[in-house]
Amino acid sequence: MTNRKKLVTILGFDYPDNDLDILLGRDSRPQVQTRLFARRLTQMMQETTSLPVNCISAAPISPYPVHPQRIVAPSKQREIRTKVARASFRSLPQLNYRITKLPSRLITSFLAVILQSFRQRHGYVVVYSVHVPFMISGLALAKLTGGRSVGVWTDPPGMLIHRHSSRILRLIRKFEKKLINILGNRFDLLIVLTPDLAKELADGVPYLVVEAITDELPPAKAVYRESQPTVFTYTGGVSKRYGVDKLVEALQILPSDSNIELKIFGTGDYEDELLAVAANNPTITFAGQVSHKEAVNAQNSSDFLINARPAGEAYTRFSFPSKTLEYLASGVPVLSTRLPGIPEEYWRVLIPIEESTPEEIATAMIRASELDKNQRSYLGQQGRELAMNKTYAAQAQKVRKFLEESGED
């Protein structure tokens, strides 16, 4: 035990790039945003402290049969090469069935932190997401090592109970919420996307709002023009839950002389309906699932980017849509519904959609299309400037100050 060192251990989902490319390449619903946030979190923690970073990670893949792999084998101790430094990495084995995924992660992560406790003394234990197996194991590691536990909470867990859910599911979700409340209140510190997420799950625990993290931004490639047609692009989950159906309906009620086109990239449960609509409407293009690079290229070649996620859904209080910052980073002007999880500073650079209805979406699109080249350029560049202040290096400065003010380990 005398060789134990002060470390940062992250329980999460960061993975070596080559390994994850192979895993996600076989996933019919790849969790791209989880991958991106996990890597940016690692880089942010590397920038935040001078301590070595260790990643204990589960594969961020869908359960079988959405992903064909039934068993994920463990890996030997290896390295993740980030843009900042190298991080130690160990993957967790898991039984990738829906019913066994969480129990297997609990067992394997708990065993992993027992081993980690022989290497670590003090430092930080960072737990990514409101994920019960990692919350239990992370709190245990903090106890064993005398380290400080830091929960990093992004989207809320799947515990928002729908009125049409079965009685058994409602009971399970209620138990899950109570367990999360108990575990959440045991963390020393929290980093959350929205204040409501911290207050709902662990009221009283000191928290810092870090609504999103971006990579260092490459040179802007946005093109500002006034030529017709005006192209609006949506990239992300193709689901009614995200308002994609309302967005499509808005296109269908636009005046015939509006000269507006919509391009949609992504996958989800609205795909089949969208394909049928797009087949009969030349102003709507559905490209399906594409690589992150292709999605970014599509964003850069658009006149406007749009997010029509319904603002009235209960979960929006707890969530910041990651695509908002991704959109702004492109330098292309952005339209968004008035989601409660979006901080006030963003509304000086966003074009608001006042209500989550096809009529209001159509009105906002027409209003945006009437902006001249200089107005589009101003909004796009202001949005990009805001995004530049949200990189992992910039957010690390906020986190470092938060940790120092909360008392160094």
Short mmCIF file of C-alpha atoms in Angstrom, two decimals:
data_model
loop_
_atom_site.label_atom_id
_atom_site.label_comp_id
_atom_site.label_asym_id
_atom_site.label_seq_id
_atom_site.Cartn_x
_atom_site.Cartn_y
_atom_site.Cartn_z
CA MET A 1 0.00 0.00 0.00
CA THR A 2 3.06 2.29 0.32
CA ASN A 3 3.23 2.77 -3.48
CA ARG A 4 -0.21 4.32 -3.73
CA LYS A 5 -0.26 7.63 -5.61
CA LYS A 6 -2.48 10.66 -5.84
CA LEU A 7 -4.53 10.15 -9.02
CA VAL A 8 -7.68 11.09 -10.88
CA THR A 9 -9.81 8.03 -11.66
CA ILE A 10 -12.73 8.41 -14.07
CA LEU A 11 -15.46 5.79 -14.14
CA GLY A 12 -17.12 6.33 -17.49
CA PHE A 13 -17.08 5.50 -21.15
CA ASP A 14 -13.86 6.80 -22.71
CA TYR A 15 -12.16 4.25 -24.95
CA PRO A 16 -9.15 4.07 -27.28
CA ASP A 17 -10.23 5.46 -30.66
CA ASN A 18 -9.48 2.38 -32.75
CA ASP A 19 -11.33 0.05 -30.39
CA LEU A 20 -14.35 2.30 -30.24
CA ASP A 21 -14.45 2.80 -34.01
CA ILE A 22 -14.83 -0.97 -34.37
CA LEU A 23 -17.47 -1.25 -31.61
CA LEU A 24 -19.61 1.66 -32.79
CA GLY A 25 -19.24 0.61 -36.42
CA ARG A 26 -21.29 -2.49 -35.57
CA ASP A 27 -23.94 -0.57 -33.60
CA SER A 28 -27.12 0.27 -35.50
CA ARG A 29 -27.74 3.10 -33.00
CA PRO A 30 -24.24 4.33 -32.09
CA GLN A 31 -24.01 6.53 -29.01
CA VAL A 32 -21.92 9.22 -30.66
CA GLN A 33 -22.58 11.97 -28.11
CA THR A 34 -21.60 9.69 -25.22
CA ARG A 35 -18.33 8.97 -26.99
CA LEU A 36 -17.60 12.65 -27.62
CA PHE A 37 -18.46 13.80 -24.09
CA ALA A 38 -16.45 10.99 -22.47
CA ARG A 39 -13.29 11.97 -24.35
CA ARG A 40 -13.77 15.67 -23.69
CA LEU A 41 -14.30 14.93 -19.99
CA THR A 42 -10.98 13.05 -19.87
CA GLN A 43 -9.24 15.96 -21.57
CA MET A 44 -10.89 18.48 -19.28
CA MET A 45 -9.72 16.62 -16.17
CA GLN A 46 -6.20 16.36 -17.61
CA GLU A 47 -6.23 20.15 -18.03
CA THR A 48 -7.83 20.70 -14.60
CA THR A 49 -5.19 18.95 -12.50
CA SER A 50 -1.58 17.93 -12.92
CA LEU A 51 -2.39 14.45 -11.65
CA PRO A 52 -2.21 11.28 -13.79
CA VAL A 53 -5.65 10.27 -15.12
CA ASN A 54 -6.90 6.67 -15.02
CA CYS A 55 -10.00 5.64 -16.98
CA ILE A 56 -12.08 2.63 -15.91
CA SER A 57 -14.54 2.36 -18.78
CA ALA A 58 -17.53 0.42 -20.03
CA ALA A 59 -18.15 0.11 -23.75
CA PRO A 60 -20.78 2.73 -24.73
CA ILE A 61 -22.76 0.39 -26.97
CA SER A 62 -26.40 -0.54 -27.32
CA PRO A 63 -27.61 -3.82 -25.79
CA TYR A 64 -27.96 -6.96 -27.89
CA PRO A 65 -29.46 -7.33 -30.50
CA VAL A 66 -29.18 -3.63 -31.48
CA HIS A 67 -25.46 -4.28 -31.14
CA PRO A 68 -24.54 -7.84 -32.22
CA GLN A 69 -21.98 -8.38 -29.46
CA ARG A 70 -23.32 -10.41 -26.54
CA ILE A 71 -20.21 -10.33 -24.35
CA VAL A 72 -17.65 -7.52 -24.12
CA ALA A 73 -14.32 -8.91 -22.94
CA PRO A 74 -12.02 -6.97 -20.61
CA SER A 75 -8.79 -5.42 -21.86
CA LYS A 76 -5.35 -5.30 -20.34
CA GLN A 77 -4.05 -2.03 -18.87
CA ARG A 78 -3.45 0.25 -21.84
CA GLU A 79 -3.40 3.94 -22.75
CA ILE A 80 -5.78 6.44 -24.29
CA ARG A 81 -3.98 9.11 -26.27
CA THR A 82 -5.90 12.35 -25.95
CA LYS A 83 -5.09 15.79 -27.34
CA VAL A 84 -3.68 16.72 -23.93
CA ALA A 85 -1.71 13.70 -22.66
CA ARG A 86 -1.90 9.97 -22.23
CA ALA A 87 -4.40 8.44 -19.83
CA SER A 88 -4.27 4.96 -18.35
CA PHE A 89 -7.18 2.82 -19.52
CA ARG A 90 -8.85 -0.40 -18.46
CA SER A 91 -12.11 -1.64 -19.96
CA LEU A 92 -14.79 -3.48 -18.03
CA PRO A 93 -16.29 -6.78 -19.22
CA GLN A 94 -20.05 -6.85 -19.51
CA LEU A 95 -22.88 -9.15 -20.52
CA ASN A 96 -24.48 -7.04 -23.21
CA TYR A 97 -28.11 -8.10 -22.80
CA ARG A 98 -30.64 -5.52 -21.66
CA ILE A 99 -31.38 -7.39 -18.41
CA THR A 100 -27.74 -8.22 -17.54
CA LYS A 101 -25.94 -5.08 -18.69
CA LEU A 102 -26.29 -3.07 -15.48
CA PRO A 103 -25.72 -5.94 -13.00
CA SER A 104 -22.59 -7.03 -14.86
CA ARG A 105 -21.28 -3.45 -14.89
CA LEU A 106 -21.89 -3.19 -11.14
CA ILE A 107 -19.93 -6.36 -10.39
CA THR A 108 -17.04 -5.66 -12.75
CA SER A 109 -16.69 -1.98 -11.84
CA PHE A 110 -16.72 -2.82 -8.12
CA LEU A 111 -13.95 -5.38 -8.60
CA ALA A 112 -12.00 -2.87 -10.71
CA VAL A 113 -12.14 -0.18 -8.03
CA ILE A 114 -10.94 -2.61 -5.37
CA LEU A 115 -7.85 -3.20 -7.54
CA GLN A 116 -7.55 0.53 -8.16
CA SER A 117 -7.59 1.21 -4.41
CA PHE A 118 -4.18 -0.49 -4.15
CA ARG A 119 -2.76 2.08 -6.60
CA GLN A 120 -4.48 5.30 -5.52
CA ARG A 121 -4.31 7.44 -2.40
CA HIS A 122 -6.35 10.65 -2.26
CA GLY A 123 -6.90 12.57 -5.50
CA TYR A 124 -10.29 12.52 -7.22
CA VAL A 125 -12.82 9.89 -8.22
CA VAL A 126 -14.91 11.20 -11.11
CA VAL A 127 -18.14 9.38 -11.98
CA TYR A 128 -19.57 10.14 -15.40
CA SER A 129 -23.37 10.11 -15.66
CA VAL A 130 -26.22 9.22 -13.34
CA HIS A 131 -25.39 5.54 -13.69
CA VAL A 132 -26.09 3.46 -10.58
CA PRO A 133 -23.28 0.85 -11.04
CA PHE A 134 -20.66 3.58 -11.43
CA MET A 135 -22.13 5.68 -8.63
CA ILE A 136 -21.86 2.76 -6.18
CA SER A 137 -18.37 1.78 -7.30
CA GLY A 138 -17.10 5.36 -7.49
CA LEU A 139 -18.25 6.19 -3.98
CA ALA A 140 -16.62 2.98 -2.73
CA LEU A 141 -13.30 3.93 -4.36
CA ALA A 142 -13.43 7.41 -2.84
CA LYS A 143 -13.99 5.83 0.58
CA LEU A 144 -11.16 3.33 0.13
CA THR A 145 -8.63 5.91 -1.11
CA GLY A 146 -9.63 9.01 0.84
CA GLY A 147 -10.22 10.74 -2.48
CA ARG A 148 -12.92 13.29 -3.27
CA SER A 149 -15.92 12.03 -5.20
CA VAL A 150 -17.09 14.17 -8.12
CA GLY A 151 -20.27 13.29 -10.01
CA VAL A 152 -20.46 14.50 -13.61
CA TRP A 153 -24.12 14.43 -14.57
CA THR A 154 -25.32 15.08 -18.09
CA ASP A 155 -28.79 13.94 -19.19
CA PRO A 156 -31.19 12.76 -16.50
CA PRO A 157 -31.51 9.00 -15.96
CA GLY A 158 -34.40 7.08 -17.49
CA MET A 159 -36.50 7.64 -14.40
CA LEU A 160 -39.02 10.18 -15.67
CA ILE A 161 -42.17 8.11 -15.41
CA HIS A 162 -44.65 8.22 -18.27
CA ARG A 163 -48.31 8.04 -17.27
CA HIS A 164 -48.85 5.09 -19.64
CA SER A 165 -45.97 3.02 -18.21
CA SER A 166 -46.78 -0.33 -16.64
CA ARG A 167 -47.20 -0.54 -12.88
CA ILE A 168 -44.05 -2.66 -12.54
CA LEU A 169 -42.00 -0.16 -14.54
CA ARG A 170 -43.34 2.73 -12.46
CA LEU A 171 -42.35 0.91 -9.25
CA ILE A 172 -38.86 0.18 -10.63
CA ARG A 173 -38.39 3.82 -11.65
CA LYS A 174 -39.53 5.06 -8.24
CA PHE A 175 -37.06 2.73 -6.51
CA GLU A 176 -34.32 3.82 -8.92
CA LYS A 177 -34.98 7.48 -8.18
CA LYS A 178 -34.82 6.91 -4.42
CA LEU A 179 -31.56 4.98 -4.81
CA ILE A 180 -30.09 7.72 -7.02
CA ASN A 181 -31.11 10.37 -4.48
CA ILE A 182 -29.38 8.41 -1.69
CA LEU A 183 -26.21 7.87 -3.75
CA GLY A 184 -26.21 11.38 -5.24
CA ASN A 185 -26.24 13.01 -1.82
CA ARG A 186 -23.11 11.08 -0.85
CA PHE A 187 -20.94 12.80 -3.48
CA ASP A 188 -18.60 15.56 -2.35
CA LEU A 189 -19.06 17.69 -5.48
CA LEU A 190 -21.11 17.73 -8.66
CA ILE A 191 -20.54 19.00 -12.20
CA VAL A 192 -23.91 19.22 -13.95
CA LEU A 193 -25.45 20.40 -17.21
CA THR A 194 -28.26 22.31 -15.49
CA PRO A 195 -28.96 23.53 -11.93
CA ASP A 196 -32.28 21.62 -11.86
CA LEU A 197 -30.45 18.32 -12.34
CA ALA A 198 -28.39 18.87 -9.17
CA LYS A 199 -31.36 20.15 -7.17
CA GLU A 200 -33.60 17.26 -8.22
CA LEU A 201 -31.17 14.46 -7.45
CA ALA A 202 -28.80 15.78 -4.76
CA ASP A 203 -30.09 19.02 -3.30
CA GLY A 204 -27.46 20.44 -0.96
CA VAL A 205 -24.35 19.01 -2.63
CA PRO A 206 -22.09 21.82 -4.00
CA TYR A 207 -22.31 21.93 -7.79
CA LEU A 208 -20.85 23.67 -10.83
CA VAL A 209 -22.79 24.10 -14.07
CA VAL A 210 -20.79 23.02 -17.12
CA GLU A 211 -23.52 22.77 -19.71
CA ALA A 212 -21.28 21.33 -22.44
CA ILE A 213 -17.69 20.72 -23.48
CA THR A 214 -16.29 21.12 -27.00
CA ASP A 215 -13.00 20.23 -28.60
CA GLU A 216 -10.57 22.91 -29.68
CA LEU A 217 -12.30 24.44 -32.69
CA PRO A 218 -10.82 24.08 -36.19
CA PRO A 219 -10.95 27.07 -38.56
CA ALA A 220 -14.52 28.03 -39.45
CA LYS A 221 -15.80 26.82 -42.83
CA ALA A 222 -19.26 28.38 -42.77
CA VAL A 223 -20.37 30.15 -45.95
CA TYR A 224 -22.78 33.06 -45.65
CA ARG A 225 -24.94 33.69 -48.70
CA GLU A 226 -28.32 35.01 -49.73
CA SER A 227 -28.80 32.80 -52.79
CA GLN A 228 -31.82 30.47 -53.00
CA PRO A 229 -32.84 27.95 -51.82
CA THR A 230 -32.22 28.54 -48.11
CA VAL A 231 -30.96 25.27 -46.60
CA PHE A 232 -31.80 24.30 -43.00
CA THR A 233 -30.05 21.24 -41.52
CA TYR A 234 -30.83 19.01 -38.54
CA THR A 235 -28.33 16.42 -37.27
CA GLY A 236 -29.13 14.10 -34.36
CA GLY A 237 -31.74 11.65 -33.11
CA VAL A 238 -34.53 11.17 -35.63
CA SER A 239 -37.34 10.83 -33.12
CA LYS A 240 -40.67 12.45 -32.33
CA ARG A 241 -39.31 12.93 -28.83
CA TYR A 242 -36.86 15.43 -30.33
CA GLY A 243 -39.50 17.23 -32.37
CA VAL A 244 -38.35 15.99 -35.77
CA ASP A 245 -41.96 15.25 -36.77
CA LYS A 246 -42.95 18.86 -35.97
CA LEU A 247 -40.00 20.11 -37.98
CA VAL A 248 -41.11 18.05 -40.99
CA GLU A 249 -44.71 19.27 -40.59
CA ALA A 250 -43.40 22.84 -40.61
CA LEU A 251 -41.82 22.26 -44.02
CA GLN A 252 -45.11 20.96 -45.34
CA ILE A 253 -47.05 24.08 -44.35
CA LEU A 254 -44.54 26.64 -45.64
CA PRO A 255 -45.77 28.88 -48.46
CA SER A 256 -44.95 27.46 -51.88
CA ASP A 257 -42.74 30.47 -52.68
CA SER A 258 -40.64 30.25 -49.48
CA ASN A 259 -37.83 28.39 -51.31
CA ILE A 260 -36.68 26.61 -48.14
CA GLU A 261 -35.15 23.13 -48.02
CA LEU A 262 -34.57 20.84 -45.03
CA LYS A 263 -31.81 18.24 -44.71
CA ILE A 264 -31.93 15.67 -41.91
CA PHE A 265 -29.08 13.41 -40.77
CA GLY A 266 -29.37 10.74 -38.08
CA THR A 267 -31.25 7.67 -36.97
CA GLY A 268 -34.19 6.90 -34.69
CA ASP A 269 -37.75 5.65 -34.35
CA TYR A 270 -39.19 8.23 -36.76
CA GLU A 271 -37.04 7.02 -39.69
CA ASP A 272 -39.69 5.01 -41.56
CA GLU A 273 -42.27 7.80 -41.46
CA LEU A 274 -39.64 10.34 -42.46
CA LEU A 275 -38.55 8.27 -45.45
CA ALA A 276 -42.14 8.11 -46.68
CA VAL A 277 -42.61 11.88 -46.31
CA ALA A 278 -39.28 12.70 -47.95
CA ALA A 279 -40.08 10.45 -50.92
CA ASN A 280 -43.03 12.70 -51.75
CA ASN A 281 -41.54 16.07 -50.84
CA PRO A 282 -38.52 17.34 -52.83
CA THR A 283 -37.81 20.03 -50.21
CA ILE A 284 -36.97 17.40 -47.57
CA THR A 285 -33.81 15.29 -47.79
CA PHE A 286 -33.22 12.45 -45.30
CA ALA A 287 -29.64 11.13 -45.46
CA GLY A 288 -29.87 8.67 -42.54
CA GLN A 289 -26.96 7.80 -40.27
CA VAL A 290 -23.62 9.33 -41.30
CA SER A 291 -20.21 9.68 -39.66
CA HIS A 292 -19.52 12.58 -37.31
CA LYS A 293 -17.22 14.09 -39.94
CA GLU A 294 -19.94 13.92 -42.60
CA ALA A 295 -22.44 15.51 -40.21
CA VAL A 296 -20.04 18.38 -39.50
CA ASN A 297 -19.48 18.90 -43.24
CA ALA A 298 -23.26 19.03 -43.76
CA GLN A 299 -23.56 21.64 -41.01
CA ASN A 300 -20.83 23.78 -42.52
CA SER A 301 -22.48 23.82 -45.96
CA SER A 302 -25.90 24.90 -44.61
CA ASP A 303 -27.44 28.35 -44.29
CA PHE A 304 -29.02 27.57 -40.90
CA LEU A 305 -28.97 24.78 -38.32
CA ILE A 306 -32.13 23.95 -36.40
CA ASN A 307 -33.19 22.18 -33.21
CA ALA A 308 -36.96 21.85 -32.71
CA ARG A 309 -36.90 19.76 -29.52
CA PRO A 310 -40.22 20.28 -27.62
CA ALA A 311 -39.70 22.74 -24.78
CA GLY A 312 -42.60 21.41 -22.67
CA GLU A 313 -41.20 17.90 -22.02
CA ALA A 314 -40.30 17.28 -18.36
CA TYR A 315 -36.75 16.15 -19.12
CA THR A 316 -35.77 19.45 -20.81
CA ARG A 317 -35.34 21.13 -17.39
CA PHE A 318 -32.52 18.71 -16.64
CA SER A 319 -30.80 18.61 -20.02
CA PHE A 320 -28.70 20.85 -22.24
CA PRO A 321 -28.91 19.70 -25.88
CA SER A 322 -25.31 19.01 -26.89
CA LYS A 323 -26.10 19.74 -30.51
CA THR A 324 -26.69 23.40 -29.59
CA LEU A 325 -23.00 23.97 -28.84
CA GLU A 326 -21.93 21.72 -31.71
CA TYR A 327 -24.09 23.81 -34.03
CA LEU A 328 -22.72 27.11 -32.71
CA ALA A 329 -19.13 25.88 -33.08
CA SER A 330 -19.68 25.59 -36.84
CA GLY A 331 -20.19 29.33 -37.21
CA VAL A 332 -23.55 28.73 -38.93
CA PRO A 333 -26.58 30.63 -37.51
CA VAL A 334 -28.75 28.45 -35.24
CA LEU A 335 -32.51 28.25 -34.57
CA SER A 336 -33.73 26.62 -31.36
CA THR A 337 -36.88 26.18 -29.35
CA ARG A 338 -36.76 27.92 -25.97
CA LEU A 339 -35.56 24.96 -23.95
CA PRO A 340 -35.35 25.68 -20.21
CA GLY A 341 -31.95 23.95 -19.93
CA ILE A 342 -30.26 26.48 -22.25
CA PRO A 343 -28.53 29.25 -20.23
CA GLU A 344 -29.56 32.85 -20.84
CA GLU A 345 -26.23 33.84 -22.40
CA TYR A 346 -27.00 31.64 -25.43
CA TRP A 347 -30.11 33.59 -26.42
CA ARG A 348 -28.11 36.55 -27.64
CA VAL A 349 -26.73 34.34 -30.45
CA LEU A 350 -29.65 31.95 -31.09
CA ILE A 351 -32.69 32.57 -33.26
CA PRO A 352 -35.60 31.56 -30.99
CA ILE A 353 -38.51 29.34 -31.96
CA GLU A 354 -41.15 30.63 -29.57
CA GLU A 355 -43.37 27.52 -29.42
CA SER A 356 -42.76 23.86 -30.29
CA THR A 357 -45.47 23.81 -32.95
CA PRO A 358 -45.19 23.39 -36.74
CA GLU A 359 -46.65 26.87 -37.20
CA GLU A 360 -44.10 28.58 -34.95
CA ILE A 361 -41.23 26.55 -36.42
CA ALA A 362 -42.31 27.58 -39.92
CA THR A 363 -42.58 31.23 -38.84
CA ALA A 364 -39.05 31.16 -37.37
CA MET A 365 -37.65 29.54 -40.53
CA ILE A 366 -39.22 32.21 -42.76
CA ARG A 367 -37.95 34.98 -40.48
CA ALA A 368 -34.43 33.50 -40.55
CA SER A 369 -34.44 33.08 -44.32
CA GLU A 370 -35.12 36.83 -44.68
CA LEU A 371 -31.89 37.78 -42.86
CA ASP A 372 -29.26 39.24 -45.15
CA LYS A 373 -25.70 38.00 -45.53
CA ASN A 374 -24.27 40.40 -42.93
CA GLN A 375 -26.87 39.48 -40.32
CA ARG A 376 -26.24 35.77 -40.87
CA SER A 377 -22.50 36.29 -40.58
CA TYR A 378 -22.86 38.29 -37.36
CA LEU A 379 -25.03 35.65 -35.65
CA GLY A 380 -22.80 32.81 -36.85
CA GLN A 381 -19.57 34.42 -35.70
CA GLN A 382 -21.02 35.47 -32.34
CA GLY A 383 -22.22 31.90 -31.79
CA ARG A 384 -18.81 30.50 -32.65
CA GLU A 385 -17.15 32.94 -30.27
CA LEU A 386 -19.40 31.71 -27.46
CA ALA A 387 -18.53 28.09 -28.33
CA MET A 388 -14.81 28.89 -28.17
CA ASN A 389 -15.31 29.71 -24.48
CA LYS A 390 -16.70 26.21 -23.86
CA THR A 391 -13.73 24.08 -24.96
CA TYR A 392 -12.32 21.46 -22.58
CA ALA A 393 -9.40 23.82 -21.82
CA ALA A 394 -11.71 26.77 -21.07
CA GLN A 395 -14.07 24.66 -18.95
CA ALA A 396 -11.09 23.19 -17.08
CA GLN A 397 -10.33 26.67 -15.71
CA LYS A 398 -13.83 26.83 -14.21
CA VAL A 399 -13.53 23.33 -12.78
CA ARG A 400 -10.10 24.04 -11.30
CA LYS A 401 -11.43 27.14 -9.54
CA PHE A 402 -14.46 25.16 -8.30
CA LEU A 403 -12.25 22.42 -6.84
CA GLU A 404 -9.94 24.94 -5.20
CA GLU A 405 -12.80 26.93 -3.67
CA SER A 406 -14.42 23.70 -2.44
CA GLY A 407 -11.21 22.72 -0.64
CA GLU A 408 -8.25 20.89 -2.17
CA ASP A 409 -7.95 17.16 -1.53
#
